[in-house]
PDB file of C-alpha atoms in Angstrom:
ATOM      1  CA  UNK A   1     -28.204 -32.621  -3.641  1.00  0.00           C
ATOM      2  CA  UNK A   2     -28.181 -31.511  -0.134  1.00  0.00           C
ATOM      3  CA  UNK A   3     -31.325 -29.698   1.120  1.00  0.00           C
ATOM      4  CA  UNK A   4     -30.917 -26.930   3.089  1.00  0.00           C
ATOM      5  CA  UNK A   5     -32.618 -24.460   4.795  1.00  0.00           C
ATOM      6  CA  UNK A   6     -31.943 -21.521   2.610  1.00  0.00           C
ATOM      7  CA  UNK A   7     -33.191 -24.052  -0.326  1.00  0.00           C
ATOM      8  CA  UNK A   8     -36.721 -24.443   1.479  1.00  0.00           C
ATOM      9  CA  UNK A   9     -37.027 -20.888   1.780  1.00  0.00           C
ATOM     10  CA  UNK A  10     -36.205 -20.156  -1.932  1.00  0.00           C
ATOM     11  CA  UNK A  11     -38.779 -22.997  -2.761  1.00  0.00           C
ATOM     12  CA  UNK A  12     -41.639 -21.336  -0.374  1.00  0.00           C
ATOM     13  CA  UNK A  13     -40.823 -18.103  -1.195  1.00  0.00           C
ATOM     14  CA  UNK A  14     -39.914 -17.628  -4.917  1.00  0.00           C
ATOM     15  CA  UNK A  15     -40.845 -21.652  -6.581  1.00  0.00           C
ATOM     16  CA  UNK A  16     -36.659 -22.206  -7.195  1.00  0.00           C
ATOM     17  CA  UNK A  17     -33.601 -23.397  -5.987  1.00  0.00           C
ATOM     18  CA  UNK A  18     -30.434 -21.967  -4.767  1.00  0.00           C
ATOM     19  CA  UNK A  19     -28.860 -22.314  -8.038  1.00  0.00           C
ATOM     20  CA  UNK A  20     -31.184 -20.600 -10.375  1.00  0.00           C
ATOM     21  CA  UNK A  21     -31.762 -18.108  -7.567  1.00  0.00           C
ATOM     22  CA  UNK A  22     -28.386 -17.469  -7.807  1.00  0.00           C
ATOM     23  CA  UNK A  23     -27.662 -17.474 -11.900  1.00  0.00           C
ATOM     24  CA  UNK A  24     -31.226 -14.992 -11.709  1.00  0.00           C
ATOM     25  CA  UNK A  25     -29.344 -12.402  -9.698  1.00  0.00           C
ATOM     26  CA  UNK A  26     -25.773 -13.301 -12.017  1.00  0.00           C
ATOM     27  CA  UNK A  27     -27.834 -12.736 -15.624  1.00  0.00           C
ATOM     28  CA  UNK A  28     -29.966  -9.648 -14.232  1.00  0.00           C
ATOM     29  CA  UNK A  29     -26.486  -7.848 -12.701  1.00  0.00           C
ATOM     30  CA  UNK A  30     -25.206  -8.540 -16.462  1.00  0.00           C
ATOM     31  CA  UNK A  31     -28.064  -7.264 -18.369  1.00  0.00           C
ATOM     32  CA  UNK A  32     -28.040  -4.005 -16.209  1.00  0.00           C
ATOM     33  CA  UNK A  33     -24.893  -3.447 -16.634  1.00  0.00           C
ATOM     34  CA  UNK A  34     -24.718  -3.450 -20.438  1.00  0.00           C
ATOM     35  CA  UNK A  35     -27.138  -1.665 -19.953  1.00  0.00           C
ATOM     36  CA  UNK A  36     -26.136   1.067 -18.013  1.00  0.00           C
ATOM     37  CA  UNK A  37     -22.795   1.189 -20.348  1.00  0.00           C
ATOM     38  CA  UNK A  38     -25.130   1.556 -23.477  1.00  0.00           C
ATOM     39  CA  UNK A  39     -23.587  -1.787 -24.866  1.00  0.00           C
ATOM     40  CA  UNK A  40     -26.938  -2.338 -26.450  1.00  0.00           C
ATOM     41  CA  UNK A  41     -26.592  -0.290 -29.577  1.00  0.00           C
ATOM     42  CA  UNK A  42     -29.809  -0.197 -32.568  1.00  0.00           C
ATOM     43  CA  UNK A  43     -30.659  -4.419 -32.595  1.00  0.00           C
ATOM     44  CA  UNK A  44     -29.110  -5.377 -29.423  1.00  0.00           C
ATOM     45  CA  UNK A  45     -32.064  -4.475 -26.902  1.00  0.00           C
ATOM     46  CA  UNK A  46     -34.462  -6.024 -29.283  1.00  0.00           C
ATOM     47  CA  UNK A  47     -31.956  -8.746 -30.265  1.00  0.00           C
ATOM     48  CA  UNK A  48     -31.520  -9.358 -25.462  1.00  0.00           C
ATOM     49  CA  UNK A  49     -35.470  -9.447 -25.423  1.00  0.00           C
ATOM     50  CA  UNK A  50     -35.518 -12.119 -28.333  1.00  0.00           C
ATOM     51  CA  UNK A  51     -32.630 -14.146 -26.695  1.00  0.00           C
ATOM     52  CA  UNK A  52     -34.022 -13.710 -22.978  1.00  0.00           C
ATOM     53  CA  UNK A  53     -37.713 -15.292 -24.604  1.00  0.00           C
ATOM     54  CA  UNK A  54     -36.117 -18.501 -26.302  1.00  0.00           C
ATOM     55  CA  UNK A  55     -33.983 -19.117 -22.561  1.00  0.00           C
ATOM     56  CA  UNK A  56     -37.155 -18.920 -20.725  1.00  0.00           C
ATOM     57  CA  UNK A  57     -39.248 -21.229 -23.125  1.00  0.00           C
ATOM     58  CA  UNK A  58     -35.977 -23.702 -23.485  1.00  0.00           C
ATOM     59  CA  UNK A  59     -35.782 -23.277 -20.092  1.00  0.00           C
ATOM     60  CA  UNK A  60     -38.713 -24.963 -19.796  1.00  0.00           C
ATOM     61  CA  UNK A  61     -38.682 -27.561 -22.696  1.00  0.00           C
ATOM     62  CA  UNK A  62     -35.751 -28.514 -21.227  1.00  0.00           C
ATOM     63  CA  UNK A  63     -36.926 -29.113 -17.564  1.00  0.00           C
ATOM     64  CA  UNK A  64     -39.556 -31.092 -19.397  1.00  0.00           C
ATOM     65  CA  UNK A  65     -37.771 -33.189 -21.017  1.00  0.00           C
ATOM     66  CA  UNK A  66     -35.230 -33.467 -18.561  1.00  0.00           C
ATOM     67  CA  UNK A  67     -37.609 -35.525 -16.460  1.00  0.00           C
ATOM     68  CA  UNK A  68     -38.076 -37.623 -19.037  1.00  0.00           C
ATOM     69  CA  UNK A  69     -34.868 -38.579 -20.030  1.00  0.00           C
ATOM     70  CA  UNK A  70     -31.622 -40.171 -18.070  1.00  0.00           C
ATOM     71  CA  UNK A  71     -29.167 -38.612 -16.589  1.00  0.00           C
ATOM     72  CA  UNK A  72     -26.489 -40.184 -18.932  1.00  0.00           C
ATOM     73  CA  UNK A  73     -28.359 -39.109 -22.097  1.00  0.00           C
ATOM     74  CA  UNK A  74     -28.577 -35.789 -21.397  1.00  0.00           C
ATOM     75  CA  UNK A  75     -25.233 -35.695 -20.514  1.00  0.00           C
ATOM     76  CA  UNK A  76     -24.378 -36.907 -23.863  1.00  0.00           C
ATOM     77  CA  UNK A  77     -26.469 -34.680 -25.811  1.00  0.00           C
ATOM     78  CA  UNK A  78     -24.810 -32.069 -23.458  1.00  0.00           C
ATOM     79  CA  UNK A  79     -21.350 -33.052 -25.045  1.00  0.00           C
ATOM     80  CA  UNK A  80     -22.757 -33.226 -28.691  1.00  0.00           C
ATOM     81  CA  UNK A  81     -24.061 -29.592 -28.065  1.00  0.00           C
ATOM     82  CA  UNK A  82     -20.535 -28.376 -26.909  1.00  0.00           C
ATOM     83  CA  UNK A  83     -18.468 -30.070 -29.739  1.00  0.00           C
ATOM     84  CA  UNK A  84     -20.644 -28.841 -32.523  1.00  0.00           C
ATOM     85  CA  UNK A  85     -20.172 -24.978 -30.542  1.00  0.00           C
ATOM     86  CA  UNK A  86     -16.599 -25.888 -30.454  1.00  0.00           C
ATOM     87  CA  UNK A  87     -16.557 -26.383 -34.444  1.00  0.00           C
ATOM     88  CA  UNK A  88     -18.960 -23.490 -35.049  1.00  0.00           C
ATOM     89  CA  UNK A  89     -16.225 -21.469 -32.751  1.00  0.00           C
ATOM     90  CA  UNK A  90     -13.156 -22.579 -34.543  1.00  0.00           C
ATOM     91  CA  UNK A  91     -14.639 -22.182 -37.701  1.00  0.00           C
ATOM     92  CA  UNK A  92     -15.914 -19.143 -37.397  1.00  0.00           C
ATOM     93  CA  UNK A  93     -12.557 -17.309 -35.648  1.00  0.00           C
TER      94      UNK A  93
END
């Protein structure tokens, strides 16, 4: 990872990096947007809020853990995640 200048600033400024800066801005430009549509209809607000809670807390499990474990396990456990979505996917369709 290459540190930059605009990376120091985030750091100082906000306690994150480029790239979370960045999906931040991406996920909150989403959300208002459904929003503003009224693609939240009855559940969905309450079902966002629920959603939004278990990212921030795995969010954080993860960064925990993450420090714990190597790079090449979590990149395995990465591709055990995305095959068993895959089957959920293409069983579900």
């Amino acid at each position: 990872m290459v540190f930059t200048a605009q990376t120091a600033i985030l750091l100082v400024l906000i306690g994150f990096g480029v790239g979370a800066f960045v999906l931040a801005i991406m996920a909150g430009t989403g959300t208002i947007t459904h929003l503003v549509i009224g693609s939240f209809h009855h559940h969905g607000l309450r079902r966002t809020v629920a959603l939004s809670l278990g990212v921030v807390a795995g969010a954080q499990l993860g960064a925990h853990i993450s420090l714990r474990l190597h790079g090449r396990i979590i990149h395995w456990l990465l591709a055990v995640a995305l095959v068993a979505l895959s089957a959920r996917l293409l069983i579900g369709a």
